[in-house]
Amino acid sequence: VFLVTTLYLVQVNLLEKFTTTAESSPGNLLMFDVQEDQAPGVDSIIAAGNYDVLQRTPIITMRIAEINGRSVRDILADRNRRGGGWALRREYRSTFRDTMLAGEIIVAGRALRAPTMVGSDTLNEVSMERDVAGDLEVQIGDTMLWNVQGVLVPTVVTSFREVNWARFEPNFFAVFTSPGLAPAPKMFAYIADVDDPIALARIQRDVVDRFPNVSSIDLSLIKQTVDDIVSKVTVAIRFMALFSLAMAIPVLFSAVAATRRERMREGVLLKTLGATRSQIQRIMVAEYLLLGILGSLTGALLGIGGAWGLMHFIFDSSFTPVALPAIAIALLMITVTVTIGVLTGREVFRETPMAALREA
């Protein structure tokens, strides 16, 4: 019960995240490296096929210049600081917008709003991804100065976001308010929903012919690959579960056989004292039913705990307990336990009292 429950709950939690992410991801055609002057042409090619652009995401490159008035060089030279150097040195590709996407959740702070005035400076708001904010050691209300292709843009951190990086759409460590980055040189990433494979290939061909620098990806192929992997993983885990169940049956037979003589002696003595066949059967069923319930309950609780531990420590993901499969597995094992106990106890009714007394 412990092994089968653990396998099944881990399978459900892992595969549900894959399938939910694939199904909830917008569109099936991704195009990136679309320059500003190329955007109208790409729009016209997609519109010519009677399809709409679901997302048109601006992407701007930048680096961190200062955090709370301290330059990146000074922060990196601080010997008391541990880790986070990659987050300070890297080049960020950020975006600007006034809303959160479906794959983002604000876990601290508030949503973005218009820039605020601090003295003579205008502080644009920025929302940081939670993990990178931890590496940078920034808090809500801290100021960050960004070097946006030679132009310094001051910002204040107003929120932390949890990002679902598995969604088939552009995701970012830093999201700015619109006025802060709108004038900066940028490129775009496009997501469109083209349900006809022939039309999708035609759009890809037309875009590449007209704009060779633009790259496009057919996300439907990726989603299909994910579905194939999910189905194979499901078959593998079900095989392991059935194999574990098959191994459990001889183990139960062995456990019952180890105390067979004792059960037989008890049954014969009960018959000698006047117990009827139905009374002995009820006693045996009650005994094995109690053993099955205790064993299945213990295994189910251990399985839920084991699945949580695997999801939390190994897969670094959230765990959602699924009660129905765990109950079904427990009921199945209770039934198997009682059945095996009753089958092995049939010898009690064939044994005579004199034979049992001689062995005693």
Tab-separated table of C-alpha atoms in Angstrom, residues 50-322:
chain	number	residue	atom	x	y	z
A	50	ASN	CA	-7.645	35.362	-40.613
A	51	TYR	CA	-5.824	34.647	-37.383
A	52	ASP	CA	-5.210	36.889	-34.364
A	53	VAL	CA	-2.097	37.623	-32.331
A	54	LEU	CA	-2.748	36.483	-28.749
A	55	GLN	CA	0.359	38.061	-27.234
A	56	ARG	CA	2.737	40.705	-28.527
A	57	THR	CA	5.409	40.942	-25.842
A	58	PRO	CA	8.123	43.631	-25.929
A	59	ILE	CA	11.583	42.468	-24.820
A	60	ILE	CA	14.327	44.910	-23.756
A	61	THR	CA	17.891	44.037	-22.732
A	62	MET	CA	19.426	45.651	-19.629
A	63	ARG	CA	21.714	45.191	-16.656
A	64	ILE	CA	21.539	46.133	-12.992
A	65	ALA	CA	23.617	49.234	-12.204
A	66	GLU	CA	22.801	49.872	-8.541
A	67	ILE	CA	20.730	48.477	-5.683
A	68	ASN	CA	19.777	50.934	-2.936
A	69	GLY	CA	22.503	53.315	-4.104
A	70	ARG	CA	25.272	50.682	-4.083
A	71	SER	CA	26.885	49.800	-7.391
A	72	VAL	CA	27.064	46.198	-8.566
A	73	ARG	CA	30.842	46.290	-8.278
A	74	ASP	CA	30.653	47.309	-4.609
A	75	ILE	CA	28.055	44.651	-3.854
A	76	LEU	CA	30.132	41.919	-5.497
A	77	ALA	CA	33.198	43.074	-3.541
A	78	ASP	CA	31.320	42.649	-0.255
A	79	ARG	CA	32.860	39.591	1.400
A	80	ASN	CA	29.927	39.239	3.800
A	81	ARG	CA	27.589	38.545	0.888
A	82	ARG	CA	27.028	34.923	-0.041
A	83	GLY	CA	25.828	33.863	-3.467
A	84	GLY	CA	23.693	35.788	-5.922
A	85	GLY	CA	26.614	36.856	-8.103
A	86	TRP	CA	24.994	35.436	-11.242
A	87	ALA	CA	21.917	37.599	-10.688
A	88	LEU	CA	24.040	40.737	-10.422
A	89	ARG	CA	26.272	40.008	-13.441
A	90	ARG	CA	23.731	38.668	-15.922
A	91	GLU	CA	22.076	40.543	-18.751
A	92	TYR	CA	18.325	40.738	-18.215
A	93	ARG	CA	15.709	40.556	-20.925
A	94	SER	CA	12.731	42.325	-19.383
A	95	THR	CA	9.356	43.607	-20.471
A	96	PHE	CA	6.807	46.224	-19.496
A	97	ARG	CA	3.086	45.864	-18.971
A	98	ASP	CA	0.356	46.904	-16.540
A	99	THR	CA	-1.159	43.475	-15.833
A	100	MET	CA	-0.032	40.035	-14.669
A	101	LEU	CA	-0.255	36.975	-16.928
A	102	ALA	CA	-2.139	33.792	-16.083
A	103	GLY	CA	1.159	32.047	-15.245
A	104	GLU	CA	2.141	34.653	-12.640
A	105	ILE	CA	1.003	35.122	-9.049
A	106	ILE	CA	1.931	38.088	-6.842
A	107	VAL	CA	3.167	36.570	-3.583
A	108	ALA	CA	4.227	39.818	-1.894
A	109	GLY	CA	3.558	43.512	-2.440
A	110	ARG	CA	0.975	44.979	-4.812
A	111	ALA	CA	0.253	45.178	-8.514
A	112	LEU	CA	2.100	47.620	-10.768
A	113	ARG	CA	0.741	51.118	-11.230
A	114	ALA	CA	1.818	54.472	-12.675
A	115	PRO	CA	5.311	55.832	-11.796
A	116	THR	CA	5.669	57.969	-8.654
A	117	MET	CA	7.696	61.113	-8.056
A	118	VAL	CA	10.447	61.042	-5.425
A	119	GLY	CA	11.925	64.522	-5.250
A	120	SER	CA	12.983	65.435	-8.765
A	121	ASP	CA	13.265	61.801	-9.863
A	122	THR	CA	10.584	59.576	-11.321
A	123	LEU	CA	10.658	56.041	-9.898
A	124	ASN	CA	9.185	53.438	-12.185
A	125	GLU	CA	7.797	50.380	-10.472
A	126	VAL	CA	9.247	46.918	-11.077
A	127	SER	CA	7.961	43.486	-10.104
A	128	MET	CA	10.701	40.922	-9.461
A	129	GLU	CA	10.494	37.152	-9.713
A	130	ARG	CA	10.609	35.729	-6.192
A	131	ASP	CA	13.709	33.520	-6.492
A	132	VAL	CA	15.890	36.067	-8.299
A	133	ALA	CA	14.812	38.689	-5.753
A	134	GLY	CA	16.085	36.380	-3.024
A	135	ASP	CA	19.437	35.993	-4.802
A	136	LEU	CA	19.682	39.773	-5.194
A	137	GLU	CA	18.675	40.231	-1.521
A	138	VAL	CA	16.177	42.932	-2.384
A	139	GLN	CA	13.030	43.689	-0.401
A	140	ILE	CA	9.751	45.403	-1.166
A	141	GLY	CA	10.430	49.132	-1.323
A	142	ASP	CA	14.118	48.817	-2.317
A	143	THR	CA	15.351	50.959	-5.200
A	144	MET	CA	17.138	49.533	-8.242
A	145	LEU	CA	18.937	51.454	-10.968
A	146	TRP	CA	18.924	49.706	-14.355
A	147	ASN	CA	21.291	50.334	-17.237
A	148	VAL	CA	18.948	50.067	-20.220
A	149	GLN	CA	21.312	50.133	-23.202
A	150	GLY	CA	23.201	53.127	-21.799
A	151	VAL	CA	20.224	54.938	-20.233
A	152	LEU	CA	19.848	54.737	-16.440
A	153	VAL	CA	16.280	53.975	-15.344
A	154	PRO	CA	15.497	54.251	-11.592
A	155	THR	CA	12.882	51.861	-10.199
A	156	VAL	CA	11.335	50.797	-6.902
A	157	VAL	CA	10.486	47.169	-6.142
A	158	THR	CA	6.744	46.930	-5.447
A	159	SER	CA	6.044	43.196	-5.661
A	160	PHE	CA	7.440	39.685	-5.905
A	161	ARG	CA	5.981	37.191	-8.389
A	162	GLU	CA	5.864	33.418	-8.560
A	163	VAL	CA	6.279	32.481	-12.228
A	164	ASN	CA	5.251	29.244	-13.907
A	165	TRP	CA	8.300	28.861	-16.153
A	166	ALA	CA	6.863	25.763	-17.851
A	167	ARG	CA	4.164	27.698	-19.712
A	168	PHE	CA	4.736	28.097	-23.443
A	169	GLU	CA	5.024	31.886	-23.365
A	170	PRO	CA	7.704	34.502	-22.608
A	171	ASN	CA	8.440	34.758	-18.857
A	172	PHE	CA	10.597	37.376	-17.171
A	173	PHE	CA	12.582	37.986	-14.017
A	174	ALA	CA	11.666	41.696	-14.025
A	175	VAL	CA	8.447	43.340	-15.242
A	176	PHE	CA	8.272	47.159	-15.432
A	177	THR	CA	5.454	49.657	-15.682
A	178	SER	CA	4.730	50.807	-19.218
A	179	PRO	CA	6.019	54.419	-19.091
A	180	GLY	CA	9.416	53.337	-17.770
A	181	LEU	CA	10.563	51.281	-20.762
A	182	ALA	CA	8.179	52.134	-23.599
A	183	PRO	CA	10.656	54.514	-25.339
A	184	ALA	CA	13.560	52.013	-25.148
A	185	PRO	CA	14.707	50.040	-28.235
A	186	LYS	CA	12.979	46.689	-28.166
A	187	MET	CA	12.117	43.533	-30.029
A	188	PHE	CA	8.896	41.548	-29.807
A	189	ALA	CA	7.823	37.974	-29.180
A	190	TYR	CA	4.572	36.946	-30.824
A	191	ILE	CA	2.151	34.174	-29.862
A	192	ALA	CA	-0.684	33.283	-32.237
A	193	ASP	CA	-3.256	30.513	-32.280
A	194	VAL	CA	-3.316	28.861	-35.727
A	195	ASP	CA	-5.414	25.704	-35.636
A	196	ASP	CA	-4.752	24.675	-39.250
A	197	PRO	CA	-1.333	22.992	-39.707
A	198	ILE	CA	-1.197	24.023	-43.379
A	199	ALA	CA	-1.955	27.660	-42.545
A	200	LEU	CA	0.607	27.574	-39.726
A	201	ALA	CA	3.329	26.358	-42.093
A	202	ARG	CA	2.338	28.998	-44.642
A	203	ILE	CA	2.592	31.792	-42.048
A	204	GLN	CA	6.008	30.532	-40.928
A	205	ARG	CA	7.196	30.453	-44.549
A	206	ASP	CA	5.893	33.944	-45.356
A	207	VAL	CA	7.392	35.484	-42.221
A	208	VAL	CA	10.813	33.921	-42.785
A	209	ASP	CA	10.811	34.885	-46.476
A	210	ARG	CA	10.088	38.515	-45.638
A	211	PHE	CA	12.014	38.760	-42.346
A	212	PRO	CA	14.873	36.210	-42.256
A	213	ASN	CA	15.945	37.242	-38.748
A	214	VAL	CA	12.608	36.205	-37.211
A	215	SER	CA	12.549	32.714	-35.710
A	216	SER	CA	9.340	30.737	-35.256
A	217	ILE	CA	8.453	27.586	-33.341
A	218	ASP	CA	5.451	25.337	-33.812
A	219	LEU	CA	4.402	24.810	-30.192
A	220	SER	CA	1.864	22.151	-31.159
A	221	LEU	CA	4.772	19.778	-31.871
A	222	ILE	CA	6.185	20.464	-28.413
A	223	LYS	CA	2.782	19.893	-26.815
A	224	GLN	CA	2.458	16.625	-28.744
A	225	THR	CA	5.899	15.554	-27.514
A	226	VAL	CA	4.874	16.368	-23.932
A	227	ASP	CA	1.702	14.298	-24.356
A	228	ASP	CA	3.750	11.347	-25.657
A	229	ILE	CA	6.134	11.560	-22.706
A	230	VAL	CA	3.221	11.806	-20.258
A	231	SER	CA	1.566	8.699	-21.735
A	232	LYS	CA	4.819	6.714	-21.536
A	233	VAL	CA	5.439	7.794	-17.951
A	234	THR	CA	1.870	6.799	-17.077
A	235	VAL	CA	2.368	3.311	-18.537
A	236	ALA	CA	5.676	2.900	-16.678
A	237	ILE	CA	4.228	3.939	-13.331
A	238	ARG	CA	1.163	1.740	-13.764
A	239	PHE	CA	3.438	-1.179	-14.552
A	240	MET	CA	5.411	-0.507	-11.361
A	241	ALA	CA	2.178	-0.296	-9.369
A	242	LEU	CA	0.884	-3.601	-10.784
A	243	PHE	CA	4.287	-5.206	-10.213
A	244	SER	CA	4.256	-4.037	-6.584
A	245	LEU	CA	0.737	-5.397	-6.160
A	246	ALA	CA	1.773	-8.714	-7.692
A	247	MET	CA	4.674	-8.923	-5.239
A	248	ALA	CA	2.393	-8.070	-2.331
A	249	ILE	CA	0.148	-11.107	-2.865
A	250	PRO	CA	2.835	-13.797	-2.280
A	251	VAL	CA	4.117	-11.776	0.670
A	252	LEU	CA	0.645	-11.867	2.202
A	253	PHE	CA	0.364	-15.598	1.511
A	254	SER	CA	3.725	-16.125	3.217
A	255	ALA	CA	2.713	-14.034	6.231
A	256	VAL	CA	-0.506	-15.988	6.619
A	257	ALA	CA	1.226	-19.332	6.045
A	258	ALA	CA	3.718	-18.547	8.802
A	259	THR	CA	0.894	-18.628	11.365
A	260	ARG	CA	-1.223	-21.253	9.612
A	261	ARG	CA	-0.762	-23.951	12.247
A	262	GLU	CA	-1.628	-21.545	15.033
A	263	ARG	CA	-4.817	-20.417	13.248
A	264	MET	CA	-5.741	-24.031	12.548
A	265	ARG	CA	-5.305	-25.021	16.194
A	266	GLU	CA	-7.390	-22.082	17.351
A	267	GLY	CA	-10.166	-22.962	14.880
A	268	VAL	CA	-10.221	-26.618	15.883
A	269	LEU	CA	-10.344	-25.711	19.569
A	270	LEU	CA	-13.225	-23.355	18.876
A	271	LYS	CA	-15.038	-26.202	17.093
A	272	THR	CA	-14.341	-28.464	20.062
A	273	LEU	CA	-15.870	-25.869	22.395
A	274	GLY	CA	-19.010	-25.807	20.256
A	275	ALA	CA	-18.415	-22.956	17.830
A	276	THR	CA	-20.295	-23.259	14.577
A	277	ARG	CA	-18.768	-22.990	11.112
A	278	SER	CA	-20.331	-19.553	10.559
A	279	GLN	CA	-19.009	-18.263	13.893
A	280	ILE	CA	-15.460	-19.349	13.048
A	281	GLN	CA	-15.764	-17.752	9.609
A	282	ARG	CA	-16.929	-14.474	11.138
A	283	ILE	CA	-14.011	-14.540	13.582
A	284	MET	CA	-11.524	-15.112	10.766
A	285	VAL	CA	-13.046	-12.416	8.572
A	286	ALA	CA	-13.065	-9.946	11.470
A	287	GLU	CA	-9.416	-10.714	12.291
A	288	TYR	CA	-8.145	-10.301	8.739
A	289	LEU	CA	-10.416	-7.312	8.142
A	290	LEU	CA	-8.873	-5.582	11.158
A	291	LEU	CA	-5.356	-6.481	9.987
A	292	GLY	CA	-6.165	-5.225	6.474
A	293	ILE	CA	-7.590	-1.934	7.762
A	294	LEU	CA	-4.626	-1.294	10.062
A	295	GLY	CA	-2.097	-2.189	7.373
A	296	SER	CA	-3.835	-0.235	4.608
A	297	LEU	CA	-4.361	2.838	6.788
A	298	THR	CA	-0.717	2.819	7.836
A	299	GLY	CA	0.440	2.299	4.243
A	300	ALA	CA	-1.842	5.063	2.920
A	301	LEU	CA	-0.608	7.583	5.487
A	302	LEU	CA	3.005	6.643	4.808
A	303	GLY	CA	2.327	6.854	1.052
A	304	ILE	CA	0.888	10.372	1.337
A	305	GLY	CA	3.863	11.425	3.454
A	306	GLY	CA	6.327	9.810	1.056
A	307	ALA	CA	4.704	11.432	-1.989
A	308	TRP	CA	4.792	14.834	-0.275
A	309	GLY	CA	8.480	14.355	0.556
A	310	LEU	CA	9.346	13.410	-3.034
A	311	MET	CA	7.423	16.360	-4.503
A	312	HIS	CA	8.807	18.842	-1.973
A	313	PHE	CA	12.450	17.793	-1.679
A	314	ILE	CA	13.190	15.988	-4.963
A	315	PHE	CA	10.950	17.675	-7.527
A	316	ASP	CA	10.774	21.061	-5.720
A	317	SER	CA	7.070	21.349	-6.448
A	318	SER	CA	3.800	21.683	-4.576
A	319	PHE	CA	1.876	18.576	-3.510
A	320	THR	CA	-1.873	18.081	-3.734
A	321	PRO	CA	-3.172	15.006	-1.894
A	322	VAL	CA	-5.640	12.938	-3.901
